[in-house]
Tab-separated table of C-alpha atoms in Angstrom:
chain	number	residue	atom	x	y	z
A	26	GLN	CA	4.684	-16.099	-11.498
A	27	ALA	CA	8.096	-17.450	-10.440
A	28	THR	CA	7.051	-21.115	-10.472
A	29	GLU	CA	3.809	-23.060	-10.442
A	30	ASN	CA	3.648	-22.757	-6.615
A	31	ILE	CA	5.369	-19.394	-6.039
A	32	ALA	CA	4.254	-15.924	-7.151
A	33	LEU	CA	6.005	-12.579	-6.584
A	34	ARG	CA	4.240	-9.252	-7.024
A	35	ALA	CA	5.527	-5.696	-6.912
A	36	ARG	CA	3.395	-2.550	-6.820
A	37	TYR	CA	4.084	1.177	-6.911
A	38	ASP	CA	1.504	3.970	-6.739
A	39	TYR	CA	2.134	7.709	-6.930
A	40	GLY	CA	-0.578	10.270	-6.336
A	41	VAL	CA	-1.062	14.003	-6.085
A	42	ARG	CA	-4.033	15.522	-4.281
A	43	ASP	CA	-4.820	19.211	-4.477
A	44	PHE	CA	-7.536	20.508	-2.161
A	45	LYS	CA	-9.394	23.092	-4.255
A	46	GLY	CA	-11.524	24.926	-1.773
A	47	PRO	CA	-12.959	24.411	1.677
A	48	LEU	CA	-15.965	22.458	2.791
A	49	PRO	CA	-18.768	24.681	4.095
A	50	GLY	CA	-17.855	26.017	7.522
A	51	PHE	CA	-14.085	25.354	7.191
A	52	ALA	CA	-11.215	27.721	6.446
A	53	ALA	CA	-9.756	27.786	2.933
A	54	SER	CA	-6.577	25.790	2.367
A	55	ASN	CA	-4.145	25.508	-0.512
A	56	ARG	CA	-3.094	22.077	0.691
A	57	SER	CA	-1.336	19.775	-1.748
A	58	ASP	CA	-0.300	16.205	-0.894
A	59	LYS	CA	1.970	13.756	-2.714
A	60	THR	CA	1.712	10.060	-1.883
A	61	ASN	CA	4.008	7.131	-2.623
A	62	LEU	CA	3.174	3.503	-1.915
A	63	ALA	CA	5.470	0.574	-2.727
A	64	SER	CA	4.905	-3.060	-1.846
A	65	LEU	CA	6.357	-6.474	-2.497
A	66	THR	CA	4.263	-9.620	-1.977
A	67	ALA	CA	5.267	-13.291	-2.091
A	68	GLU	CA	2.749	-16.137	-2.318
A	69	TRP	CA	3.568	-19.788	-1.804
A	70	LYS	CA	1.156	-22.643	-2.419
A	71	PRO	CA	2.703	-25.696	-0.695
A	72	VAL	CA	-0.424	-27.784	-1.392
A	73	ARG	CA	-3.430	-27.175	-3.657
A	74	LEU	CA	-5.757	-25.988	-0.873
A	75	LEU	CA	-3.311	-23.790	1.104
A	76	THR	CA	-1.780	-20.429	0.184
A	77	LEU	CA	0.747	-18.616	2.403
A	78	MET	CA	1.464	-14.922	1.804
A	79	ALA	CA	3.978	-12.389	3.089
A	80	TYR	CA	4.315	-8.723	2.194
A	81	LEU	CA	6.443	-5.640	2.821
A	82	GLN	CA	4.938	-2.190	2.316
A	83	ARG	CA	6.180	1.406	2.462
A	84	ASP	CA	3.683	4.280	2.424
A	85	GLN	CA	4.653	7.950	2.495
A	86	ARG	CA	2.876	11.302	2.194
A	87	THR	CA	4.424	14.738	1.892
A	88	SER	CA	2.247	17.807	2.236
A	89	ASN	CA	2.592	21.560	2.230
A	90	GLU	CA	0.388	21.570	5.354
A	91	PHE	CA	2.272	21.374	8.637
A	92	GLY	CA	1.876	18.057	10.438
A	93	ALA	CA	0.279	16.196	7.511
A	94	ASP	CA	3.429	14.287	6.429
A	95	TYR	CA	3.838	10.655	7.385
A	96	LYS	CA	5.878	7.543	6.670
A	97	SER	CA	4.694	4.014	7.351
A	98	ASN	CA	6.433	0.658	7.031
A	99	SER	CA	4.550	-2.591	7.471
A	100	VAL	CA	5.090	-6.326	7.260
A	101	GLY	CA	2.305	-8.852	7.019
A	102	PHE	CA	1.708	-12.580	6.881
A	103	SER	CA	-1.445	-14.510	6.059
A	104	ALA	CA	-2.662	-18.002	5.292
A	105	LYS	CA	-5.672	-18.981	3.205
A	106	ALA	CA	-7.251	-22.435	3.176
A	107	SER	CA	-9.701	-23.320	0.403
A	108	PHE	CA	-12.319	-26.014	0.855
């Protein structure tokens, strides 16, 4: 927590998914995916009952299967009022 009213959070996730055999009725695949997700979030509490949040996020998957790769960037804002 940066101050009593401001919090900063960082997150990183890495994953590997290996598909070990087909579902019934589907062709076999030796697909392997690697995922990366990184995000940075800031929270500000200007008054006791109100929290404002903003985040940046990057999500990426690489795969040995054609067409399964992707990259995604997102920005978000939210407000939460507590009663």
